[in-house]
CSV table of C-alpha atoms and ligand atoms in Angstrom, one decimal:
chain,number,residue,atom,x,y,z
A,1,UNK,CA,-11.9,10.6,16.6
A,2,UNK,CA,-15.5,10.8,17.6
A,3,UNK,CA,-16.7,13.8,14.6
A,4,UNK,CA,-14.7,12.2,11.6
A,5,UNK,CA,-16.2,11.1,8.6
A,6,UNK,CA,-13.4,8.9,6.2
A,7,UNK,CA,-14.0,8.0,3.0
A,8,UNK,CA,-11.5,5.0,1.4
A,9,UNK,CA,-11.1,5.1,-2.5
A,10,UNK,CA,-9.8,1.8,-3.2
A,11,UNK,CA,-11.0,-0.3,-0.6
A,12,UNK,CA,-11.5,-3.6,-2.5
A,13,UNK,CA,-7.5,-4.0,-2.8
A,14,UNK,CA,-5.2,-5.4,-1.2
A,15,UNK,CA,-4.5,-3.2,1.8
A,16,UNK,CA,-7.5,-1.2,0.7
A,17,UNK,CA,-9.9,-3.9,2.6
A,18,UNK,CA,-8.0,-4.8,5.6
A,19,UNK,CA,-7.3,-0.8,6.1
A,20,UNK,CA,-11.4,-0.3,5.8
A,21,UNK,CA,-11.8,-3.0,8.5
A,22,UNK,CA,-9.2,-1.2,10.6
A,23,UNK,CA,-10.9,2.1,10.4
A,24,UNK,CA,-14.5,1.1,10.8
A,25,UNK,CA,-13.5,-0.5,14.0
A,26,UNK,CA,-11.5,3.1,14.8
A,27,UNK,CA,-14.2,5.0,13.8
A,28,UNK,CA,-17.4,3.1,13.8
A,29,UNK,CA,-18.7,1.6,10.7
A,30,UNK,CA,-21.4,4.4,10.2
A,31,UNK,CA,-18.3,7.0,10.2
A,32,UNK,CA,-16.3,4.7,7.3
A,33,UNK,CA,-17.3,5.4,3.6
A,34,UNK,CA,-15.8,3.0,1.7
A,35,UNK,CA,-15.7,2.9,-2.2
A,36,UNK,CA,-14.6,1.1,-5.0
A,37,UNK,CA,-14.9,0.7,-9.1
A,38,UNK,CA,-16.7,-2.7,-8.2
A,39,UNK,CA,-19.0,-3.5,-5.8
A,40,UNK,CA,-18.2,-5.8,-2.8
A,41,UNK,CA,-20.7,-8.5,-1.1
A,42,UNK,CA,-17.8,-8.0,1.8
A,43,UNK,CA,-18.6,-4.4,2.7
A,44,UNK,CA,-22.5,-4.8,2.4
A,45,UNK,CA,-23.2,-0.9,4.6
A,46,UNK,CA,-21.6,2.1,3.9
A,47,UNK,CA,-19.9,1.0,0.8
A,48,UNK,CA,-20.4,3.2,-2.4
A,49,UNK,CA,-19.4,2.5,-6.1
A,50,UNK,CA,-17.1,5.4,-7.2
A,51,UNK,CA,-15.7,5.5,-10.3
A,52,UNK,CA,-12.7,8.0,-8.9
A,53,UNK,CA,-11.8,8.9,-12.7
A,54,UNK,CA,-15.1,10.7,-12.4
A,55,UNK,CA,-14.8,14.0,-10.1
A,56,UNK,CA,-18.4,14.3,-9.7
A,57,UNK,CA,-18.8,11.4,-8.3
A,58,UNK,CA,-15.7,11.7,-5.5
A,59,UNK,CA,-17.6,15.8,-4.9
A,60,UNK,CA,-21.2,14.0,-4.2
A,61,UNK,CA,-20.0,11.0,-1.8
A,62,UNK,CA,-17.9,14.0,0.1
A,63,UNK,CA,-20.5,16.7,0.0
A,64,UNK,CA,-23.5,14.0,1.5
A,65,UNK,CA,-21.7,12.3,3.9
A,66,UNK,CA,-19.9,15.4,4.9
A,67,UNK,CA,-16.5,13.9,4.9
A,68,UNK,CA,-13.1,15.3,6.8
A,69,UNK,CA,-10.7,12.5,5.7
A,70,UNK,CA,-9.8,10.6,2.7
A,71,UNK,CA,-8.0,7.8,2.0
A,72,UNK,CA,-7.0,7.4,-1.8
A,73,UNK,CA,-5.7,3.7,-2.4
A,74,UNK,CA,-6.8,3.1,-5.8
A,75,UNK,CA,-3.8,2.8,-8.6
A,76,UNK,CA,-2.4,0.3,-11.5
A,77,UNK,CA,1.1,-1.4,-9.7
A,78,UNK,CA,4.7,-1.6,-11.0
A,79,UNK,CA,4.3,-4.6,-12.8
A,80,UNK,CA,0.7,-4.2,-14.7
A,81,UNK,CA,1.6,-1.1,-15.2
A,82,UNK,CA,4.3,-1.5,-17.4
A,83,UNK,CA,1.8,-3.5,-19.8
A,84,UNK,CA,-0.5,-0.8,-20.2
A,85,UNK,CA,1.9,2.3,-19.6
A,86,UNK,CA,0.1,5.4,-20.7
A,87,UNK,CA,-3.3,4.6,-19.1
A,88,UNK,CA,-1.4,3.7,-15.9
A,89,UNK,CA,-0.5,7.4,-16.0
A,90,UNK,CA,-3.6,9.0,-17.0
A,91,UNK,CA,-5.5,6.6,-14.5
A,92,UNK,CA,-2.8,6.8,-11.3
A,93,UNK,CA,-2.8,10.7,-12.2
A,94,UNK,CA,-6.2,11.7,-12.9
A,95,UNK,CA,-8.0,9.6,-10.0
A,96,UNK,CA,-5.4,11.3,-8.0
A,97,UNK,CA,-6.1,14.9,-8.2
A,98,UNK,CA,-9.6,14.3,-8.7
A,99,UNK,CA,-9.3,14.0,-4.7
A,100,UNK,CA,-6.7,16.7,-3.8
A,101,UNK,CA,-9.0,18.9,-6.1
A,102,UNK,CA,-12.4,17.6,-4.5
A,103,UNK,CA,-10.4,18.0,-0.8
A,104,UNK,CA,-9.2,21.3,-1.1
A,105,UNK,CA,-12.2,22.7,-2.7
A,106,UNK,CA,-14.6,20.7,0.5
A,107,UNK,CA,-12.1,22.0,2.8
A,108,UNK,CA,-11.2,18.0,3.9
A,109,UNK,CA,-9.2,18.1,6.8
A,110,UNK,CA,-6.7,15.2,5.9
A,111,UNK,CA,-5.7,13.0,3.0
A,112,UNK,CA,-3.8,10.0,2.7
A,113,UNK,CA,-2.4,8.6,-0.1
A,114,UNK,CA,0.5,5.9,-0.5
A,115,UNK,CA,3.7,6.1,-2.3
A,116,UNK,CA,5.9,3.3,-2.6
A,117,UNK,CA,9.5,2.0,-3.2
A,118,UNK,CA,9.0,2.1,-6.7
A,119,UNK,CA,9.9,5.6,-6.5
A,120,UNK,CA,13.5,5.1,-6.3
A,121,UNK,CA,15.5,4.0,-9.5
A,122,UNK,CA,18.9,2.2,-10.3
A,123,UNK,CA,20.8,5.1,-9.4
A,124,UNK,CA,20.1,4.8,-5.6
A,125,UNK,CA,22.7,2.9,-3.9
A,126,UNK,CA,20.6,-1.0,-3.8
A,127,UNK,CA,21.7,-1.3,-0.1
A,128,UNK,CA,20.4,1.6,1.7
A,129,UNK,CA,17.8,3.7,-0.3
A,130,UNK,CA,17.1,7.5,2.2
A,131,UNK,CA,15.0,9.8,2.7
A,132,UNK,CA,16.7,12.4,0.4
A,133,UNK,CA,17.9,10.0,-2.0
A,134,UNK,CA,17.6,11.1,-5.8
A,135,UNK,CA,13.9,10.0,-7.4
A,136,UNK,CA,14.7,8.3,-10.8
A,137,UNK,CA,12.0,5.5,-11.1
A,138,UNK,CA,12.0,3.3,-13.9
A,139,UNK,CA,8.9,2.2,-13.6
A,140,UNK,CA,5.5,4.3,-15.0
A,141,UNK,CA,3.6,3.2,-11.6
A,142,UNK,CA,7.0,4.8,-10.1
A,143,UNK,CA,7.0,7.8,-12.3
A,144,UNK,CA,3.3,8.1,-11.7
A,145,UNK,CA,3.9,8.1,-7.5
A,146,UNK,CA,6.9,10.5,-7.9
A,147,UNK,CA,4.8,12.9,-9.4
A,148,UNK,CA,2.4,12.1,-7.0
A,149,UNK,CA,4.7,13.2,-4.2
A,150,UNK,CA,5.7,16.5,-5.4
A,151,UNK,CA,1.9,16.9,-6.5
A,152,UNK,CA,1.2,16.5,-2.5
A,153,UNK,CA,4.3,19.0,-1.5
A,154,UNK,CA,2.6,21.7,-4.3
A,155,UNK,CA,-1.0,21.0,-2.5
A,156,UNK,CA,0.2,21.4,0.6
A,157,UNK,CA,2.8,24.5,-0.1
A,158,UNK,CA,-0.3,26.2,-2.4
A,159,UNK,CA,-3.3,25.3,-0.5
A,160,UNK,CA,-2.1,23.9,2.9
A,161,UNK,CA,-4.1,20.6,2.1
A,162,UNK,CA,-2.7,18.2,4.6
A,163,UNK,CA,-1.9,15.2,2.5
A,164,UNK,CA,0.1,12.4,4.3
A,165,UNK,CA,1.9,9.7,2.8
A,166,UNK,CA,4.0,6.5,3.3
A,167,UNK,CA,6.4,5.1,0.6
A,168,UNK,CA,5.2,1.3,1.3
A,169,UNK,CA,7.4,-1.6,0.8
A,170,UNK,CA,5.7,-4.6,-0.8
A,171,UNK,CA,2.7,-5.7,1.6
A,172,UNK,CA,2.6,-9.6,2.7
A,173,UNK,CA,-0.7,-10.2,4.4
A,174,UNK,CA,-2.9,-13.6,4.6
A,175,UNK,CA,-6.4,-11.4,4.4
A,176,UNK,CA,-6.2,-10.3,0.8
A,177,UNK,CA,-4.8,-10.3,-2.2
A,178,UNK,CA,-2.4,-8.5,-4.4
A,179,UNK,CA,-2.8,-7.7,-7.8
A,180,UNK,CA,-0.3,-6.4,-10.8
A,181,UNK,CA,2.4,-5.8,-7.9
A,182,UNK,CA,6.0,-7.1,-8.2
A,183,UNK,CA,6.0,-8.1,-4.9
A,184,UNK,CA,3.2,-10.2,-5.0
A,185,UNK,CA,5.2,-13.4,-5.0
A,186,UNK,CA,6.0,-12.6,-1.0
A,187,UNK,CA,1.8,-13.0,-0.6
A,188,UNK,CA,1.7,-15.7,-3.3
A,189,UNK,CA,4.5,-18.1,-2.2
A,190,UNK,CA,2.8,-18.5,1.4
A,191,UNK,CA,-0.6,-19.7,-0.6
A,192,UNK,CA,1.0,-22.2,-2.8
A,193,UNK,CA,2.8,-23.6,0.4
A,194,UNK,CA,-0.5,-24.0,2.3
A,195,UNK,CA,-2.1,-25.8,-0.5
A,196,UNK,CA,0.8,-28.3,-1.0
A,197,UNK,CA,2.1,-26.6,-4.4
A,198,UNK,CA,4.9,-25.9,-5.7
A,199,UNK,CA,5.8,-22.2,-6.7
A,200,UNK,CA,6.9,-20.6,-9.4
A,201,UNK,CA,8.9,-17.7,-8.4
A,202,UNK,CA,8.9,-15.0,-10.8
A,203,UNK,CA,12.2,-13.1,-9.0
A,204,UNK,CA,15.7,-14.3,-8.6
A,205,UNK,CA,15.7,-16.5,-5.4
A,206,UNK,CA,18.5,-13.6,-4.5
A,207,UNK,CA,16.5,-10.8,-5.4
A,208,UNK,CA,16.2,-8.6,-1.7
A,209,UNK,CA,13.4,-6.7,-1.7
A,210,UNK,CA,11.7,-4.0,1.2
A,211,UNK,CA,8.7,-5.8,2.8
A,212,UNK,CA,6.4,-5.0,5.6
A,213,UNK,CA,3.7,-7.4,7.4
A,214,UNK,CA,-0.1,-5.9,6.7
A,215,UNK,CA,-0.3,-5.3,10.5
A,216,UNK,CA,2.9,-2.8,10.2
A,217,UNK,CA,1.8,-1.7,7.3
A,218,UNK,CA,-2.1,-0.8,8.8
A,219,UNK,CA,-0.7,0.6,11.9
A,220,UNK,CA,1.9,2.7,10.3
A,221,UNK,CA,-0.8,4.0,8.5
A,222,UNK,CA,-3.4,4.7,11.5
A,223,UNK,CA,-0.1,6.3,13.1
A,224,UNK,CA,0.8,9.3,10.3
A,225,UNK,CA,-3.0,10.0,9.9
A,226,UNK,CA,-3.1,10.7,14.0
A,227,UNK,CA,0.0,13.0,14.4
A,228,UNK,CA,0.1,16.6,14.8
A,229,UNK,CA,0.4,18.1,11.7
A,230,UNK,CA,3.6,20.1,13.2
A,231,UNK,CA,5.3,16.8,13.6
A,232,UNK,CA,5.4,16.0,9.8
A,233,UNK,CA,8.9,17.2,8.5
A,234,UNK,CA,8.4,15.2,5.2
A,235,UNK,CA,5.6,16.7,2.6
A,236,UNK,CA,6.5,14.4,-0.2
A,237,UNK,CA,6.1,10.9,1.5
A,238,UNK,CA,8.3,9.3,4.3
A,239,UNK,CA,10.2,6.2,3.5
A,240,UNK,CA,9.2,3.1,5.6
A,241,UNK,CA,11.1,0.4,6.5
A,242,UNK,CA,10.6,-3.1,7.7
A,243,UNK,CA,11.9,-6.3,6.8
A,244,UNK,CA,14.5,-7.2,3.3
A,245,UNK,CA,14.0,-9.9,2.7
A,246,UNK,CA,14.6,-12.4,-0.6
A,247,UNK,CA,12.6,-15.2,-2.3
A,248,UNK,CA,14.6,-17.8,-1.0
A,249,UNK,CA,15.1,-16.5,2.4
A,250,UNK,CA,11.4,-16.6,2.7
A,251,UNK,CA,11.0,-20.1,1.1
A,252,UNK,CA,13.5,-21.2,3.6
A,253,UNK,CA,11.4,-20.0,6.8
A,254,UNK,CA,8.4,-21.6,4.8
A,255,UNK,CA,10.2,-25.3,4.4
A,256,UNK,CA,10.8,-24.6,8.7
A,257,UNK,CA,7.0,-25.8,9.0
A,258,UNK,CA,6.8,-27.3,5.5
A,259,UNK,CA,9.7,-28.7,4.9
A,260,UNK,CA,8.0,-30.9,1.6
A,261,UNK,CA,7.5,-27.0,0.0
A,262,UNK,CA,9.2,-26.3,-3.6
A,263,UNK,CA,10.3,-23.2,-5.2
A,264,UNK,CA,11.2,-22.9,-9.0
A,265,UNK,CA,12.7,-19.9,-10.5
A,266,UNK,CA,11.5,-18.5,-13.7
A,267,UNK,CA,12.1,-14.6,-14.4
A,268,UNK,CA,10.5,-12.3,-16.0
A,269,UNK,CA,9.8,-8.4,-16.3
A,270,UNK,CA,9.4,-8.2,-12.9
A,271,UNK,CA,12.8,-9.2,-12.2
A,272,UNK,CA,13.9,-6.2,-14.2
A,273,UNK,CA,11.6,-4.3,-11.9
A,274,UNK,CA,12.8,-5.4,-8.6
A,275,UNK,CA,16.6,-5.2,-10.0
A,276,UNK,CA,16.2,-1.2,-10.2
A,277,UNK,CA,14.6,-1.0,-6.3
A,278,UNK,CA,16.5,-0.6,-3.6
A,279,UNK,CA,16.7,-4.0,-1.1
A,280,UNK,CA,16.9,-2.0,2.3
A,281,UNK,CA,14.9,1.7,3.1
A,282,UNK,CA,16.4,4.1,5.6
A,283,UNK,CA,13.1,5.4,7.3
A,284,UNK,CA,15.4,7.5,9.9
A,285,UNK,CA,12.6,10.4,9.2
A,286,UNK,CA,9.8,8.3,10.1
A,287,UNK,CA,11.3,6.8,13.2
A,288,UNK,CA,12.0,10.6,14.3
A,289,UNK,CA,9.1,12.4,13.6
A,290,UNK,CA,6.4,9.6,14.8
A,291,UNK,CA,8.5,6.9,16.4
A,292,UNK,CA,7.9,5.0,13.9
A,293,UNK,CA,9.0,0.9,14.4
A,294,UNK,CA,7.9,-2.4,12.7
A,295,UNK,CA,6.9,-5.1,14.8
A,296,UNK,CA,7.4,-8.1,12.8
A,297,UNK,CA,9.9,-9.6,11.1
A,298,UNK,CA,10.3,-13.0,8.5
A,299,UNK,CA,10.0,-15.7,11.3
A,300,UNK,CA,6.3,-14.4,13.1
A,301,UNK,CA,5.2,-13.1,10.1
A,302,UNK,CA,5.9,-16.4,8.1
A,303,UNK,CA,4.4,-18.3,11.3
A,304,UNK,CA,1.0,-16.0,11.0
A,305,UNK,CA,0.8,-16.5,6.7
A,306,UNK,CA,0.7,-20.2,7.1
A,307,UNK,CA,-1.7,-21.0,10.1
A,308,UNK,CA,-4.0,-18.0,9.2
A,309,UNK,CA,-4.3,-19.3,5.3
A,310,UNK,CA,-4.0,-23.1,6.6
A,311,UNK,CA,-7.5,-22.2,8.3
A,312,UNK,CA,-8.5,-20.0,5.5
A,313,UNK,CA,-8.3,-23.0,2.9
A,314,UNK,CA,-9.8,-25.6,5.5
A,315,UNK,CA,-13.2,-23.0,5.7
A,316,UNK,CA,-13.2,-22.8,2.0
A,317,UNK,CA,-12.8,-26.7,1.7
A,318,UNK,CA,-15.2,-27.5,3.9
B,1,AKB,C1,4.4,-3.2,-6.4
B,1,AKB,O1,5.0,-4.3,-6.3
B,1,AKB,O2,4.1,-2.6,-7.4
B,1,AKB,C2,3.8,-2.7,-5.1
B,1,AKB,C3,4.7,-1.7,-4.5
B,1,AKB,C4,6.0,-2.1,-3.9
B,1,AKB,O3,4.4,-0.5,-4.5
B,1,AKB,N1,3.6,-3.7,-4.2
């Protein structure tokens, strides 16, 4: 790991800052670039501001700090998206091949960049979404990450630009945020519970969804950066699979510890979001190409949400 120089685009989000942490401590902090729109008082060192609509300024932070890896997090989610649907496109796009085009012209050695369940579209069978199943996304963030697989197959076909990719379930960590997801309710819930209010659930409380603990998510991530390249069967982006789980499954394991907690169901467009994902990912490929296997499921990750934001909120009230 020792000669690598990683740049994260993105790393103000939500798995964009706990990933930066995760590398830095991989890597050494001197070896992590990390980069955002906005600054952050978080990252004081080694963070730049990058505006990744702007190639130039991708080409200068790679060409001074001679970096071999990049890590591109930075997009508009399902839900936002859908607001603001054109410049979701021309922003998830262009940010996005500014760095394949910046990588393959620097002669970067890797590239990661996340796809997501959003991919997948009514027509997939809600139960048991594959590898191979058809792409049909109803979504323009799921358009945008469709495109942005075969865009990765093309780069790596044409140029042999090693781009890697997971298709992430929603993410449910206590360290950061979400933001314009339609799984943000699975980090939200846990925060209303830990400071005594009640939540209002934008889903079905039926509504099964894919979701994966940050630490799954983080390692998964570390893992298909680290593999040979010869291992990687899947050039699009490998489906990854952890827990399905439901509003009210998770407001159940939540009323365990805090048994005063209150959901209230009101829908809304992210409803008919979640309604065309599938509820459960195959991620056979993953498991066979880089043994791939989540660690935790709904009863230690609900366990972890609660005491670390229970301490979280104390510091803050304090
Ligand atoms: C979203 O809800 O848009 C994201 C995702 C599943 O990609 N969390």
């Amino acid at each position: 790991m020792g000669r690598d120089k990683i740049l994260v685009i993105g790393a103000n989000g939500q798995l964009g800052c706990v990933l930066s942490v995760a590398l830095q401590e991989s890597f050494g902090k001197e070896n992590v670039i990390l980069s955002d729109i906005k600054p952050n008082p978080f990252f004081e060192s080694h963070f730049k501001q990058i505006d990744a609509m702007d190639y130039n300024q991708i080409e200068d932070v790679v060409k001074k700090h001679s970096i071999t890896q990049i890590y591109h997090l930075a997009a508009i989610l399902s839900a936002k998206g859908e607001r603001y649907p054109l410049r979701t496109w021309e922003l998830n796009m262009k940010m996005m091949l500014n760095v394949f085009e910046v990588a393959r012209k620097l002669r970067v050695s890797k590239v990661f960049f996340p796809s997501s369940i959003a991919v997948f579209g009514k027509n997939v069978a809600r139960s048991k979404a594959t590898q191979s199943s058809l792409l049909n996304p109803a979504t323009v963030y799921g358009i945008s990450k469709a495109a942005g697989e075969n865009w990765m197959k093309y780069y790596f076909d044409q140029y042999r630009l090693d781009v890697r990719s997971l298709r992430y379930p929603g993410i449910v960590g206590y360290e950061s945020m979400p933001g314009g997801g339609t799984t943000d309710y699975a980090v939200e819930i846990y925060h209303s519970a830990v400071k005594n209010e009640k939540y209002i659930c934008c889903l079905n409380p039926d509504t099964k969804l894919p979701l994966i603990y940050m630490d799954d998510a983080i390692r998964a991530t570390i893992e298909i950066m680290q593999i040979p390249k010869d291992n990687i069967s899947v050039r699009t982006s490998y489906n990854l699979a952890s827990m399905s789980l439901s509003p009210i499954e998770i407001a159940t394991e939540i009323q365990k510890l805090y048994p005063s907690f209150k959901v209230e169901y009101s829908t809304d467009h992210r409803q008919d979001i979640a309604a065309t994902w599938p509820s459960e990912i195959d991620d056979q490929k993953a498991r066979k190409d880089w043994n791939w296997q989540s660690k935790y499921d709904l009863n230690q990750m609900t366990k972890l949400m609660l005491n670390q934001l229970k301490k979280k909120y104390k510091k803050i009230n304090n």
